[in-house]
């Protein structure tokens, strides 16, 4: 544990494309937390797309290369051995690339060939460790230390923690999970629950915490996405949640947009608010709502947070 | 076996309030049925085997073979079983109505995920008989 604390104190920060666009509040709040907790984020310069879903669906080897380039930049360009990716899509893809490079000669050959063509050092398996923002705070700062740092806290706010599908799947690309002790569970993830409980939230029992939000076909089949999201929102409300805490930009924007669409298209209204977990942590640490970008969310949680004297 | 559309309609209708175990059994069975549709659309005969005592888990495992993305509903199937067990073991529990509502939402999610995936994959408009039509027009 102390080893990880030292290791995660300064990490290469790979925010990816979503955190520069629709998930800007996730970026804002992550950076604000880093500053507050004295954790150093070093931006990866000249980064590229991780390959997201689009490239992966067409050519998984190209996705492996794209993610490998990001890891190569961190290791060979910056001398960093930890990459922190708050976006579930980026995190998932870097982990997948790591697995493919370690286990598939074909993947290694493709990465080698394109890296040579692009004139940058080839990424070799094991040169960096990719972690999520949840690992970064839980181990880089520490739970006991976080407890001591909480100011005001979340005052019993009822939270449904929603992890989405990419944080834990497929299992084989996350060899560090399901190892018992303080490792994350792929079937019942709990790191976000742990951190928000420390921050003063009451976590509700939420059976759809890893269920699909329909993010992959939000444009090609919006109605299916709307129905899936509506079901998630209704389940969170039935569980008694005031807010849904998210840690995936795709899930977050899907929940926000389809909450509105469900009202317009299906006349189904839900009132649960959608907030990034980093925003909730930031508020609990005494940062202002503006500092953690609450006003940038589509889902307006300001009246709720003000009424509870959290913001 | 009911059509996919009929399963969806049944999950939108109110559950019989008088017998929670019967309602939970109906929801568990709905989960099995939607997974059977997924398998049939892939020309696989749905298994009658049980996994950890439940056919819905065996059907899910069968459905995910060769299609790892189908594991995105693995936990949903497991939650369905969990809620079924909760209701069956403690039908008089004060939280029973809440548990039943939650089980309904879990069953609905399994239905929405599988039926949506079938539609996106062009496997039929919630009716096995339409599959050849789709395939011929492709």
PDB file of C-alpha atoms in Angstrom, chain A residues 165 169-171 186-188 205-208 210-213 217 220-221 224 227-229 231-232 234-236 238-240, chain B residues 68 71-76 78-79 82-83 86 98 101-102 104-110 112-113 115-117 119-120 126:
ATOM      1  CA  UNK A 165     -19.871  -1.756 -18.110  1.00  0.00           C
ATOM      2  CA  UNK A 169     -15.195  -5.940 -18.334  1.00  0.00           C
ATOM      3  CA  UNK A 170     -13.840  -8.116 -19.758  1.00  0.00           C
ATOM      4  CA  UNK A 171     -12.335  -9.610 -16.637  1.00  0.00           C
ATOM      5  CA  UNK A 186     -15.501  -7.096 -11.231  1.00  0.00           C
ATOM      6  CA  UNK A 187     -18.945  -8.332 -10.264  1.00  0.00           C
ATOM      7  CA  UNK A 188     -19.620  -5.951  -7.365  1.00  0.00           C
ATOM      8  CA  UNK A 205     -28.225  -0.700  -2.672  1.00  0.00           C
ATOM      9  CA  UNK A 206     -28.222  -0.373  -6.441  1.00  0.00           C
ATOM     10  CA  UNK A 207     -28.518  -3.572  -8.487  1.00  0.00           C
ATOM     11  CA  UNK A 208     -27.760  -1.932 -11.843  1.00  0.00           C
ATOM     12  CA  UNK A 210     -22.594  -2.293 -13.790  1.00  0.00           C
ATOM     13  CA  UNK A 211     -25.541  -2.513 -16.176  1.00  0.00           C
ATOM     14  CA  UNK A 212     -25.327  -1.283 -19.754  1.00  0.00           C
ATOM     15  CA  UNK A 213     -26.431   2.331 -20.361  1.00  0.00           C
ATOM     16  CA  UNK A 217     -25.827   2.816 -29.711  1.00  0.00           C
ATOM     17  CA  UNK A 220     -27.711   4.475 -33.987  1.00  0.00           C
ATOM     18  CA  UNK A 221     -30.613   3.379 -31.811  1.00  0.00           C
ATOM     19  CA  UNK A 224     -33.095   1.614 -26.944  1.00  0.00           C
ATOM     20  CA  UNK A 227     -35.267   2.959 -22.403  1.00  0.00           C
ATOM     21  CA  UNK A 228     -32.121   1.478 -20.847  1.00  0.00           C
ATOM     22  CA  UNK A 229     -31.221   4.789 -19.197  1.00  0.00           C
ATOM     23  CA  UNK A 231     -34.694   1.984 -16.329  1.00  0.00           C
ATOM     24  CA  UNK A 232     -31.403   2.836 -14.593  1.00  0.00           C
ATOM     25  CA  UNK A 234     -35.987   4.552 -12.152  1.00  0.00           C
ATOM     26  CA  UNK A 235     -34.002   1.872 -10.343  1.00  0.00           C
ATOM     27  CA  UNK A 236     -31.861   4.545  -8.652  1.00  0.00           C
ATOM     28  CA  UNK A 238     -36.617   3.168  -6.341  1.00  0.00           C
ATOM     29  CA  UNK A 239     -33.462   2.538  -4.310  1.00  0.00           C
ATOM     30  CA  UNK A 240     -33.980   5.933  -2.671  1.00  0.00           C
TER      31      UNK A 240
ATOM     32  CA  UNK B  68     -18.019 -11.702 -24.881  1.00  0.00           C
ATOM     33  CA  UNK B  71     -21.320 -10.469 -20.573  1.00  0.00           C
ATOM     34  CA  UNK B  72     -22.471  -6.879 -20.124  1.00  0.00           C
ATOM     35  CA  UNK B  73     -25.710  -8.413 -18.834  1.00  0.00           C
ATOM     36  CA  UNK B  74     -24.087 -11.127 -16.690  1.00  0.00           C
ATOM     37  CA  UNK B  75     -24.450  -9.146 -13.469  1.00  0.00           C
ATOM     38  CA  UNK B  76     -28.020  -8.233 -14.398  1.00  0.00           C
ATOM     39  CA  UNK B  78     -27.170 -12.542 -11.317  1.00  0.00           C
ATOM     40  CA  UNK B  79     -29.072  -9.645  -9.706  1.00  0.00           C
ATOM     41  CA  UNK B  82     -30.373 -12.479  -6.031  1.00  0.00           C
ATOM     42  CA  UNK B  83     -33.690 -10.648  -5.858  1.00  0.00           C
ATOM     43  CA  UNK B  86     -34.518 -12.491  -1.355  1.00  0.00           C
ATOM     44  CA  UNK B  98     -39.556  -2.572  -2.622  1.00  0.00           C
ATOM     45  CA  UNK B 101     -40.159  -3.328  -7.692  1.00  0.00           C
ATOM     46  CA  UNK B 102     -36.391  -3.626  -7.885  1.00  0.00           C
ATOM     47  CA  UNK B 104     -39.019  -5.886 -11.935  1.00  0.00           C
ATOM     48  CA  UNK B 105     -36.560  -3.135 -12.950  1.00  0.00           C
ATOM     49  CA  UNK B 106     -33.713  -5.654 -13.102  1.00  0.00           C
ATOM     50  CA  UNK B 107     -35.799  -8.001 -15.264  1.00  0.00           C
ATOM     51  CA  UNK B 108     -36.727  -5.090 -17.476  1.00  0.00           C
ATOM     52  CA  UNK B 109     -33.088  -4.158 -17.905  1.00  0.00           C
ATOM     53  CA  UNK B 110     -32.238  -7.678 -19.002  1.00  0.00           C
ATOM     54  CA  UNK B 112     -34.126  -4.110 -22.815  1.00  0.00           C
ATOM     55  CA  UNK B 113     -30.470  -5.060 -23.151  1.00  0.00           C
ATOM     56  CA  UNK B 115     -33.902  -7.142 -27.166  1.00  0.00           C
ATOM     57  CA  UNK B 116     -31.948  -3.994 -28.054  1.00  0.00           C
ATOM     58  CA  UNK B 117     -28.894  -6.055 -28.884  1.00  0.00           C
ATOM     59  CA  UNK B 119     -32.378  -5.403 -32.956  1.00  0.00           C
ATOM     60  CA  UNK B 120     -28.967  -3.784 -33.460  1.00  0.00           C
ATOM     61  CA  UNK B 126     -38.547  -9.398 -31.649  1.00  0.00           C
TER      62      UNK B 126
END
